mmCIF file of the C-alpha atoms, coordinates in Angstrom:
data_MODEL
# 
_entry.id   MODEL 
# 
loop_
_atom_site.group_PDB 
_atom_site.id 
_atom_site.type_symbol 
_atom_site.label_atom_id 
_atom_site.label_alt_id 
_atom_site.label_comp_id 
_atom_site.label_asym_id 
_atom_site.label_entity_id 
_atom_site.label_seq_id 
_atom_site.pdbx_PDB_ins_code 
_atom_site.Cartn_x 
_atom_site.Cartn_y 
_atom_site.Cartn_z 
_atom_site.occupancy 
_atom_site.B_iso_or_equiv 
_atom_site.pdbx_formal_charge 
_atom_site.auth_seq_id 
_atom_site.auth_comp_id 
_atom_site.auth_asym_id 
_atom_site.auth_atom_id 
_atom_site.pdbx_PDB_model_num 
ATOM 1   C CA . UNK A 1 1   ? 45.160 21.979 -8.793  1.00 0.00 ? 1   UNK A CA 1 
ATOM 2   C CA . UNK A 1 2   ? 44.728 19.798 -5.791  1.00 0.00 ? 2   UNK A CA 1 
ATOM 3   C CA . UNK A 1 3   ? 43.246 16.481 -6.236  1.00 0.00 ? 3   UNK A CA 1 
ATOM 4   C CA . UNK A 1 4   ? 42.555 13.421 -3.896  1.00 0.00 ? 4   UNK A CA 1 
ATOM 5   C CA . UNK A 1 5   ? 45.181 10.661 -4.311  1.00 0.00 ? 5   UNK A CA 1 
ATOM 6   C CA . UNK A 1 6   ? 44.301 7.249  -3.086  1.00 0.00 ? 6   UNK A CA 1 
ATOM 7   C CA . UNK A 1 7   ? 47.270 5.484  -4.049  1.00 0.00 ? 7   UNK A CA 1 
ATOM 8   C CA . UNK A 1 8   ? 49.354 6.158  -0.892  1.00 0.00 ? 8   UNK A CA 1 
ATOM 9   C CA . UNK A 1 9   ? 49.514 3.989  2.306   1.00 0.00 ? 9   UNK A CA 1 
ATOM 10  C CA . UNK A 1 10  ? 50.168 6.788  4.804   1.00 0.00 ? 10  UNK A CA 1 
ATOM 11  C CA . UNK A 1 11  ? 48.798 10.204 5.224   1.00 0.00 ? 11  UNK A CA 1 
ATOM 12  C CA . UNK A 1 12  ? 51.021 13.140 5.083   1.00 0.00 ? 12  UNK A CA 1 
ATOM 13  C CA . UNK A 1 13  ? 52.978 13.123 8.224   1.00 0.00 ? 13  UNK A CA 1 
ATOM 14  C CA . UNK A 1 14  ? 52.978 16.893 8.979   1.00 0.00 ? 14  UNK A CA 1 
ATOM 15  C CA . UNK A 1 15  ? 52.606 19.525 9.943   1.00 0.00 ? 15  UNK A CA 1 
ATOM 16  C CA . UNK A 1 16  ? 55.699 20.144 11.624  1.00 0.00 ? 16  UNK A CA 1 
ATOM 17  C CA . UNK A 1 17  ? 55.446 23.027 13.966  1.00 0.00 ? 17  UNK A CA 1 
ATOM 18  C CA . UNK A 1 18  ? 57.966 25.949 13.936  1.00 0.00 ? 18  UNK A CA 1 
ATOM 19  C CA . UNK A 1 19  ? 59.469 24.328 10.571  1.00 0.00 ? 19  UNK A CA 1 
ATOM 20  C CA . UNK A 1 20  ? 59.340 26.537 7.570   1.00 0.00 ? 20  UNK A CA 1 
ATOM 21  C CA . UNK A 1 21  ? 60.619 23.694 5.482   1.00 0.00 ? 21  UNK A CA 1 
ATOM 22  C CA . UNK A 1 22  ? 59.416 19.968 6.354   1.00 0.00 ? 22  UNK A CA 1 
ATOM 23  C CA . UNK A 1 23  ? 61.784 18.420 3.823   1.00 0.00 ? 23  UNK A CA 1 
ATOM 24  C CA . UNK A 1 24  ? 64.558 17.247 6.514   1.00 0.00 ? 24  UNK A CA 1 
ATOM 25  C CA . UNK A 1 25  ? 62.002 15.350 8.640   1.00 0.00 ? 25  UNK A CA 1 
ATOM 26  C CA . UNK A 1 26  ? 60.281 14.006 5.515   1.00 0.00 ? 26  UNK A CA 1 
ATOM 27  C CA . UNK A 1 27  ? 63.450 12.219 4.536   1.00 0.00 ? 27  UNK A CA 1 
ATOM 28  C CA . UNK A 1 28  ? 63.857 10.549 7.456   1.00 0.00 ? 28  UNK A CA 1 
ATOM 29  C CA . UNK A 1 29  ? 60.144 9.533  8.271   1.00 0.00 ? 29  UNK A CA 1 
ATOM 30  C CA . UNK A 1 30  ? 59.030 6.173  7.135   1.00 0.00 ? 30  UNK A CA 1 
ATOM 31  C CA . UNK A 1 31  ? 56.241 7.130  4.808   1.00 0.00 ? 31  UNK A CA 1 
ATOM 32  C CA . UNK A 1 32  ? 55.107 6.444  1.387   1.00 0.00 ? 32  UNK A CA 1 
ATOM 33  C CA . UNK A 1 33  ? 54.085 9.955  0.098   1.00 0.00 ? 33  UNK A CA 1 
ATOM 34  C CA . UNK A 1 34  ? 52.732 10.718 -3.587  1.00 0.00 ? 34  UNK A CA 1 
ATOM 35  C CA . UNK A 1 35  ? 54.764 13.073 -5.449  1.00 0.00 ? 35  UNK A CA 1 
ATOM 36  C CA . UNK A 1 36  ? 53.179 15.824 -7.767  1.00 0.00 ? 36  UNK A CA 1 
ATOM 37  C CA . UNK A 1 37  ? 52.620 14.902 -11.253 1.00 0.00 ? 37  UNK A CA 1 
ATOM 38  C CA . UNK A 1 38  ? 52.329 17.253 -14.517 1.00 0.00 ? 38  UNK A CA 1 
ATOM 39  C CA . UNK A 1 39  ? 49.292 17.375 -16.912 1.00 0.00 ? 39  UNK A CA 1 
ATOM 40  C CA . UNK A 1 40  ? 51.672 17.029 -20.085 1.00 0.00 ? 40  UNK A CA 1 
ATOM 41  C CA . UNK A 1 41  ? 54.654 14.647 -19.214 1.00 0.00 ? 41  UNK A CA 1 
ATOM 42  C CA . UNK A 1 42  ? 54.840 11.633 -20.939 1.00 0.00 ? 42  UNK A CA 1 
ATOM 43  C CA . UNK A 1 43  ? 55.479 9.455  -17.793 1.00 0.00 ? 43  UNK A CA 1 
ATOM 44  C CA . UNK A 1 44  ? 53.360 11.030 -15.190 1.00 0.00 ? 44  UNK A CA 1 
ATOM 45  C CA . UNK A 1 45  ? 51.103 13.438 -17.354 1.00 0.00 ? 45  UNK A CA 1 
ATOM 46  C CA . UNK A 1 46  ? 47.488 13.047 -16.840 1.00 0.00 ? 46  UNK A CA 1 
ATOM 47  C CA . UNK A 1 47  ? 46.432 14.819 -19.794 1.00 0.00 ? 47  UNK A CA 1 
ATOM 48  C CA . UNK A 1 48  ? 48.986 13.140 -22.190 1.00 0.00 ? 48  UNK A CA 1 
ATOM 49  C CA . UNK A 1 49  ? 46.786 10.638 -24.257 1.00 0.00 ? 49  UNK A CA 1 
ATOM 50  C CA . UNK A 1 50  ? 49.842 8.787  -25.428 1.00 0.00 ? 50  UNK A CA 1 
ATOM 51  C CA . UNK A 1 51  ? 51.601 8.772  -21.901 1.00 0.00 ? 51  UNK A CA 1 
ATOM 52  C CA . UNK A 1 52  ? 52.044 6.248  -19.281 1.00 0.00 ? 52  UNK A CA 1 
ATOM 53  C CA . UNK A 1 53  ? 50.307 8.142  -16.362 1.00 0.00 ? 53  UNK A CA 1 
ATOM 54  C CA . UNK A 1 54  ? 52.531 6.464  -13.934 1.00 0.00 ? 54  UNK A CA 1 
ATOM 55  C CA . UNK A 1 55  ? 52.614 7.913  -10.365 1.00 0.00 ? 55  UNK A CA 1 
ATOM 56  C CA . UNK A 1 56  ? 55.896 8.434  -8.374  1.00 0.00 ? 56  UNK A CA 1 
ATOM 57  C CA . UNK A 1 57  ? 56.257 8.249  -4.487  1.00 0.00 ? 57  UNK A CA 1 
ATOM 58  C CA . UNK A 1 58  ? 58.524 9.127  -1.766  1.00 0.00 ? 58  UNK A CA 1 
ATOM 59  C CA . UNK A 1 59  ? 59.297 5.891  0.103   1.00 0.00 ? 59  UNK A CA 1 
ATOM 60  C CA . UNK A 1 60  ? 61.764 5.862  2.909   1.00 0.00 ? 60  UNK A CA 1 
ATOM 61  C CA . UNK A 1 61  ? 63.987 8.897  1.456   1.00 0.00 ? 61  UNK A CA 1 
ATOM 62  C CA . UNK A 1 62  ? 63.978 7.522  -2.085  1.00 0.00 ? 62  UNK A CA 1 
ATOM 63  C CA . UNK A 1 63  ? 61.635 7.792  -5.045  1.00 0.00 ? 63  UNK A CA 1 
ATOM 64  C CA . UNK A 1 64  ? 59.761 4.757  -6.425  1.00 0.00 ? 64  UNK A CA 1 
ATOM 65  C CA . UNK A 1 65  ? 57.382 4.311  -9.434  1.00 0.00 ? 65  UNK A CA 1 
ATOM 66  C CA . UNK A 1 66  ? 55.466 1.093  -10.200 1.00 0.00 ? 66  UNK A CA 1 
ATOM 67  C CA . UNK A 1 67  ? 55.363 0.408  -14.026 1.00 0.00 ? 67  UNK A CA 1 
ATOM 68  C CA . UNK A 1 68  ? 53.951 -2.338 -16.119 1.00 0.00 ? 68  UNK A CA 1 
ATOM 69  C CA . UNK A 1 69  ? 55.130 -1.906 -19.777 1.00 0.00 ? 69  UNK A CA 1 
ATOM 70  C CA . UNK A 1 70  ? 52.445 -2.700 -22.612 1.00 0.00 ? 70  UNK A CA 1 
ATOM 71  C CA . UNK A 1 71  ? 53.321 -4.745 -25.628 1.00 0.00 ? 71  UNK A CA 1 
ATOM 72  C CA . UNK A 1 72  ? 52.995 -1.398 -27.632 1.00 0.00 ? 72  UNK A CA 1 
ATOM 73  C CA . UNK A 1 73  ? 56.294 -0.472 -25.805 1.00 0.00 ? 73  UNK A CA 1 
ATOM 74  C CA . UNK A 1 74  ? 58.284 -3.212 -27.323 1.00 0.00 ? 74  UNK A CA 1 
ATOM 75  C CA . UNK A 1 75  ? 61.341 -2.838 -29.418 1.00 0.00 ? 75  UNK A CA 1 
ATOM 76  C CA . UNK A 1 76  ? 61.895 -6.378 -30.450 1.00 0.00 ? 76  UNK A CA 1 
ATOM 77  C CA . UNK A 1 77  ? 59.017 -8.548 -30.061 1.00 0.00 ? 77  UNK A CA 1 
ATOM 78  C CA . UNK A 1 78  ? 58.931 -9.509 -26.612 1.00 0.00 ? 78  UNK A CA 1 
ATOM 79  C CA . UNK A 1 79  ? 61.393 -7.082 -25.323 1.00 0.00 ? 79  UNK A CA 1 
ATOM 80  C CA . UNK A 1 80  ? 60.465 -3.663 -23.916 1.00 0.00 ? 80  UNK A CA 1 
ATOM 81  C CA . UNK A 1 81  ? 62.299 -0.803 -26.018 1.00 0.00 ? 81  UNK A CA 1 
ATOM 82  C CA . UNK A 1 82  ? 65.385 0.365  -24.287 1.00 0.00 ? 82  UNK A CA 1 
ATOM 83  C CA . UNK A 1 83  ? 64.454 4.234  -24.698 1.00 0.00 ? 83  UNK A CA 1 
ATOM 84  C CA . UNK A 1 84  ? 61.291 3.620  -22.678 1.00 0.00 ? 84  UNK A CA 1 
ATOM 85  C CA . UNK A 1 85  ? 63.441 1.934  -19.998 1.00 0.00 ? 85  UNK A CA 1 
ATOM 86  C CA . UNK A 1 86  ? 65.629 5.052  -20.053 1.00 0.00 ? 86  UNK A CA 1 
ATOM 87  C CA . UNK A 1 87  ? 62.726 7.376  -20.049 1.00 0.00 ? 87  UNK A CA 1 
ATOM 88  C CA . UNK A 1 88  ? 61.030 5.714  -16.725 1.00 0.00 ? 88  UNK A CA 1 
ATOM 89  C CA . UNK A 1 89  ? 64.618 5.822  -14.850 1.00 0.00 ? 89  UNK A CA 1 
ATOM 90  C CA . UNK A 1 90  ? 65.148 9.464  -15.989 1.00 0.00 ? 90  UNK A CA 1 
ATOM 91  C CA . UNK A 1 91  ? 61.608 10.276 -14.353 1.00 0.00 ? 91  UNK A CA 1 
ATOM 92  C CA . UNK A 1 92  ? 62.420 8.838  -11.000 1.00 0.00 ? 92  UNK A CA 1 
ATOM 93  C CA . UNK A 1 93  ? 66.262 10.321 -10.913 1.00 0.00 ? 93  UNK A CA 1 
ATOM 94  C CA . UNK A 1 94  ? 64.848 13.826 -11.842 1.00 0.00 ? 94  UNK A CA 1 
ATOM 95  C CA . UNK A 1 95  ? 62.500 13.649 -8.744  1.00 0.00 ? 95  UNK A CA 1 
ATOM 96  C CA . UNK A 1 96  ? 65.181 12.204 -6.461  1.00 0.00 ? 96  UNK A CA 1 
ATOM 97  C CA . UNK A 1 97  ? 67.270 15.258 -7.448  1.00 0.00 ? 97  UNK A CA 1 
ATOM 98  C CA . UNK A 1 98  ? 64.281 17.492 -6.863  1.00 0.00 ? 98  UNK A CA 1 
ATOM 99  C CA . UNK A 1 99  ? 63.549 16.017 -3.355  1.00 0.00 ? 99  UNK A CA 1 
ATOM 100 C CA . UNK A 1 100 ? 67.196 15.738 -2.259  1.00 0.00 ? 100 UNK A CA 1 
ATOM 101 C CA . UNK A 1 101 ? 68.187 19.329 -3.493  1.00 0.00 ? 101 UNK A CA 1 
ATOM 102 C CA . UNK A 1 102 ? 64.691 21.056 -2.980  1.00 0.00 ? 102 UNK A CA 1 
ATOM 103 C CA . UNK A 1 103 ? 65.351 22.659 -6.343  1.00 0.00 ? 103 UNK A CA 1 
ATOM 104 C CA . UNK A 1 104 ? 63.715 21.995 -9.613  1.00 0.00 ? 104 UNK A CA 1 
ATOM 105 C CA . UNK A 1 105 ? 65.893 19.861 -11.664 1.00 0.00 ? 105 UNK A CA 1 
ATOM 106 C CA . UNK A 1 106 ? 66.479 18.587 -15.415 1.00 0.00 ? 106 UNK A CA 1 
ATOM 107 C CA . UNK A 1 107 ? 68.685 15.876 -16.566 1.00 0.00 ? 107 UNK A CA 1 
ATOM 108 C CA . UNK A 1 108 ? 72.073 17.117 -17.609 1.00 0.00 ? 108 UNK A CA 1 
ATOM 109 C CA . UNK A 1 109 ? 73.305 13.558 -18.438 1.00 0.00 ? 109 UNK A CA 1 
ATOM 110 C CA . UNK A 1 110 ? 72.406 9.957  -17.626 1.00 0.00 ? 110 UNK A CA 1 
ATOM 111 C CA . UNK A 1 111 ? 73.496 6.545  -18.733 1.00 0.00 ? 111 UNK A CA 1 
ATOM 112 C CA . UNK A 1 112 ? 71.283 3.394  -18.689 1.00 0.00 ? 112 UNK A CA 1 
ATOM 113 C CA . UNK A 1 113 ? 72.684 -0.146 -18.354 1.00 0.00 ? 113 UNK A CA 1 
ATOM 114 C CA . UNK A 1 114 ? 70.390 -2.674 -19.885 1.00 0.00 ? 114 UNK A CA 1 
ATOM 115 C CA . UNK A 1 115 ? 71.091 -5.916 -17.795 1.00 0.00 ? 115 UNK A CA 1 
ATOM 116 C CA . UNK A 1 116 ? 68.600 -8.228 -19.100 1.00 0.00 ? 116 UNK A CA 1 
ATOM 117 C CA . UNK A 1 117 ? 65.487 -7.920 -21.252 1.00 0.00 ? 117 UNK A CA 1 
ATOM 118 C CA . UNK A 1 118 ? 62.323 -6.657 -19.855 1.00 0.00 ? 118 UNK A CA 1 
ATOM 119 C CA . UNK A 1 119 ? 59.305 -8.428 -21.272 1.00 0.00 ? 119 UNK A CA 1 
ATOM 120 C CA . UNK A 1 120 ? 56.111 -6.479 -21.772 1.00 0.00 ? 120 UNK A CA 1 
ATOM 121 C CA . UNK A 1 121 ? 53.559 -7.206 -19.061 1.00 0.00 ? 121 UNK A CA 1 
ATOM 122 C CA . UNK A 1 122 ? 56.033 -7.516 -16.340 1.00 0.00 ? 122 UNK A CA 1 
ATOM 123 C CA . UNK A 1 123 ? 55.397 -5.551 -13.257 1.00 0.00 ? 123 UNK A CA 1 
ATOM 124 C CA . UNK A 1 124 ? 58.427 -3.785 -12.307 1.00 0.00 ? 124 UNK A CA 1 
ATOM 125 C CA . UNK A 1 125 ? 59.500 -0.832 -9.901  1.00 0.00 ? 125 UNK A CA 1 
ATOM 126 C CA . UNK A 1 126 ? 61.716 1.895  -10.620 1.00 0.00 ? 126 UNK A CA 1 
ATOM 127 C CA . UNK A 1 127 ? 63.673 3.129  -7.638  1.00 0.00 ? 127 UNK A CA 1 
ATOM 128 C CA . UNK A 1 128 ? 66.015 6.276  -7.456  1.00 0.00 ? 128 UNK A CA 1 
ATOM 129 C CA . UNK A 1 129 ? 67.864 7.921  -4.765  1.00 0.00 ? 129 UNK A CA 1 
ATOM 130 C CA . UNK A 1 130 ? 70.291 11.257 -5.041  1.00 0.00 ? 130 UNK A CA 1 
ATOM 131 C CA . UNK A 1 131 ? 73.695 10.446 -3.853  1.00 0.00 ? 131 UNK A CA 1 
ATOM 132 C CA . UNK A 1 132 ? 74.926 13.679 -3.240  1.00 0.00 ? 132 UNK A CA 1 
ATOM 133 C CA . UNK A 1 133 ? 76.282 16.839 -5.163  1.00 0.00 ? 133 UNK A CA 1 
ATOM 134 C CA . UNK A 1 134 ? 77.061 20.354 -5.137  1.00 0.00 ? 134 UNK A CA 1 
ATOM 135 C CA . UNK A 1 135 ? 74.698 23.527 -5.230  1.00 0.00 ? 135 UNK A CA 1 
ATOM 136 C CA . UNK A 1 136 ? 73.646 22.945 -8.694  1.00 0.00 ? 136 UNK A CA 1 
ATOM 137 C CA . UNK A 1 137 ? 74.473 19.516 -9.958  1.00 0.00 ? 137 UNK A CA 1 
ATOM 138 C CA . UNK A 1 138 ? 73.215 16.400 -8.339  1.00 0.00 ? 138 UNK A CA 1 
ATOM 139 C CA . UNK A 1 139 ? 74.410 12.742 -8.704  1.00 0.00 ? 139 UNK A CA 1 
ATOM 140 C CA . UNK A 1 140 ? 71.733 10.174 -8.995  1.00 0.00 ? 140 UNK A CA 1 
ATOM 141 C CA . UNK A 1 141 ? 71.183 6.537  -9.369  1.00 0.00 ? 141 UNK A CA 1 
ATOM 142 C CA . UNK A 1 142 ? 68.444 4.138  -10.337 1.00 0.00 ? 142 UNK A CA 1 
ATOM 143 C CA . UNK A 1 143 ? 67.257 0.524  -10.833 1.00 0.00 ? 143 UNK A CA 1 
ATOM 144 C CA . UNK A 1 144 ? 64.545 -1.126 -12.487 1.00 0.00 ? 144 UNK A CA 1 
ATOM 145 C CA . UNK A 1 145 ? 63.379 -4.213 -10.599 1.00 0.00 ? 145 UNK A CA 1 
ATOM 146 C CA . UNK A 1 146 ? 61.048 -6.786 -10.382 1.00 0.00 ? 146 UNK A CA 1 
ATOM 147 C CA . UNK A 1 147 ? 59.093 -7.129 -7.046  1.00 0.00 ? 147 UNK A CA 1 
ATOM 148 C CA . UNK A 1 148 ? 61.200 -9.763 -5.683  1.00 0.00 ? 148 UNK A CA 1 
ATOM 149 C CA . UNK A 1 149 ? 64.490 -7.945 -6.751  1.00 0.00 ? 149 UNK A CA 1 
ATOM 150 C CA . UNK A 1 150 ? 65.603 -9.193 -10.343 1.00 0.00 ? 150 UNK A CA 1 
ATOM 151 C CA . UNK A 1 151 ? 67.334 -6.194 -11.739 1.00 0.00 ? 151 UNK A CA 1 
ATOM 152 C CA . UNK A 1 152 ? 66.398 -5.334 -15.384 1.00 0.00 ? 152 UNK A CA 1 
ATOM 153 C CA . UNK A 1 153 ? 68.199 -2.148 -15.693 1.00 0.00 ? 153 UNK A CA 1 
ATOM 154 C CA . UNK A 1 154 ? 70.222 0.366  -13.608 1.00 0.00 ? 154 UNK A CA 1 
ATOM 155 C CA . UNK A 1 155 ? 71.230 4.068  -14.351 1.00 0.00 ? 155 UNK A CA 1 
ATOM 156 C CA . UNK A 1 156 ? 73.327 6.968  -13.015 1.00 0.00 ? 156 UNK A CA 1 
ATOM 157 C CA . UNK A 1 157 ? 72.893 10.592 -13.864 1.00 0.00 ? 157 UNK A CA 1 
ATOM 158 C CA . UNK A 1 158 ? 73.548 14.097 -13.291 1.00 0.00 ? 158 UNK A CA 1 
ATOM 159 C CA . UNK A 1 159 ? 70.730 16.642 -12.693 1.00 0.00 ? 159 UNK A CA 1 
ATOM 160 C CA . UNK A 1 160 ? 70.985 20.304 -12.665 1.00 0.00 ? 160 UNK A CA 1 
ATOM 161 C CA . UNK A 1 161 ? 69.041 22.748 -10.895 1.00 0.00 ? 161 UNK A CA 1 
ATOM 162 C CA . UNK A 1 162 ? 67.137 25.082 -13.017 1.00 0.00 ? 162 UNK A CA 1 
ATOM 163 C CA . UNK A 1 163 ? 66.592 28.983 -12.560 1.00 0.00 ? 163 UNK A CA 1 
ATOM 164 C CA . UNK A 1 164 ? 63.948 29.812 -10.320 1.00 0.00 ? 164 UNK A CA 1 
ATOM 165 C CA . UNK A 1 165 ? 61.988 31.738 -13.031 1.00 0.00 ? 165 UNK A CA 1 
ATOM 166 C CA . UNK A 1 166 ? 61.679 28.576 -15.128 1.00 0.00 ? 166 UNK A CA 1 
ATOM 167 C CA . UNK A 1 167 ? 60.679 26.715 -12.142 1.00 0.00 ? 167 UNK A CA 1 
ATOM 168 C CA . UNK A 1 168 ? 57.492 29.109 -11.623 1.00 0.00 ? 168 UNK A CA 1 
ATOM 169 C CA . UNK A 1 169 ? 56.684 28.222 -15.128 1.00 0.00 ? 169 UNK A CA 1 
ATOM 170 C CA . UNK A 1 170 ? 56.652 24.699 -14.671 1.00 0.00 ? 170 UNK A CA 1 
ATOM 171 C CA . UNK A 1 171 ? 54.589 24.969 -11.415 1.00 0.00 ? 171 UNK A CA 1 
ATOM 172 C CA . UNK A 1 172 ? 51.581 25.764 -13.786 1.00 0.00 ? 172 UNK A CA 1 
ATOM 173 C CA . UNK A 1 173 ? 51.880 21.960 -15.238 1.00 0.00 ? 173 UNK A CA 1 
ATOM 174 C CA . UNK A 1 174 ? 51.905 20.460 -11.896 1.00 0.00 ? 174 UNK A CA 1 
ATOM 175 C CA . UNK A 1 175 ? 49.069 18.723 -10.403 1.00 0.00 ? 175 UNK A CA 1 
ATOM 176 C CA . UNK A 1 176 ? 49.038 17.847 -6.818  1.00 0.00 ? 176 UNK A CA 1 
ATOM 177 C CA . UNK A 1 177 ? 47.144 16.024 -4.065  1.00 0.00 ? 177 UNK A CA 1 
ATOM 178 C CA . UNK A 1 178 ? 46.317 17.009 -0.500  1.00 0.00 ? 178 UNK A CA 1 
ATOM 179 C CA . UNK A 1 179 ? 48.805 14.390 0.737   1.00 0.00 ? 179 UNK A CA 1 
ATOM 180 C CA . UNK A 1 180 ? 51.681 15.210 -1.710  1.00 0.00 ? 180 UNK A CA 1 
ATOM 181 C CA . UNK A 1 181 ? 54.857 15.950 -1.336  1.00 0.00 ? 181 UNK A CA 1 
ATOM 182 C CA . UNK A 1 182 ? 55.064 19.771 -0.797  1.00 0.00 ? 182 UNK A CA 1 
ATOM 183 C CA . UNK A 1 183 ? 56.545 21.707 -3.611  1.00 0.00 ? 183 UNK A CA 1 
ATOM 184 C CA . UNK A 1 184 ? 55.471 25.300 -3.271  1.00 0.00 ? 184 UNK A CA 1 
ATOM 185 C CA . UNK A 1 185 ? 58.672 26.247 -1.811  1.00 0.00 ? 185 UNK A CA 1 
ATOM 186 C CA . UNK A 1 186 ? 60.452 24.816 -4.944  1.00 0.00 ? 186 UNK A CA 1 
ATOM 187 C CA . UNK A 1 187 ? 58.290 25.641 -7.871  1.00 0.00 ? 187 UNK A CA 1 
ATOM 188 C CA . UNK A 1 188 ? 56.877 28.863 -6.145  1.00 0.00 ? 188 UNK A CA 1 
ATOM 189 C CA . UNK A 1 189 ? 53.128 30.071 -5.429  1.00 0.00 ? 189 UNK A CA 1 
ATOM 190 C CA . UNK A 1 190 ? 50.120 27.735 -4.941  1.00 0.00 ? 190 UNK A CA 1 
ATOM 191 C CA . UNK A 1 191 ? 49.583 24.999 -2.836  1.00 0.00 ? 191 UNK A CA 1 
ATOM 192 C CA . UNK A 1 192 ? 51.465 22.182 -4.476  1.00 0.00 ? 192 UNK A CA 1 
# 
């Protein structure tokens, strides 16, 4: 399902003539491109009534997602629950691994360092990049920062590519937009 996405700042930079896969060019272009989202995911799912409904973007070769935790996400009074922080960082690291590897990926393991309490209502940006990897396992890192650079949390993770058959099943849950990062070659079929 294609939808319009008005949260990006520049249109899709393609097409790239004579290129079956535009990803190498996209990773080096100065662009802010929306990433697809799902229907069911807690972080990005548009149909999840309890979810965050947050959107991730590919920004200059890394994944970014703006986030503002609500009071309902507190663990202790005045502090966003660490599990929610970990969930947000996992989301952006997953997409960083997918974008870098051009394969559907899931977390194999990740660790989060909670550097300072994150008060609910604070605007933050989750940023992640893929720092390398092998054919099926990819190393990622992420941070959760205020817009002025105050670091609340950092994370590192290892993400594994999943079998193509499973990726095709995941495709049915994805929602994309005309300007979204292309995923058809990763998840199979459709126009996402």
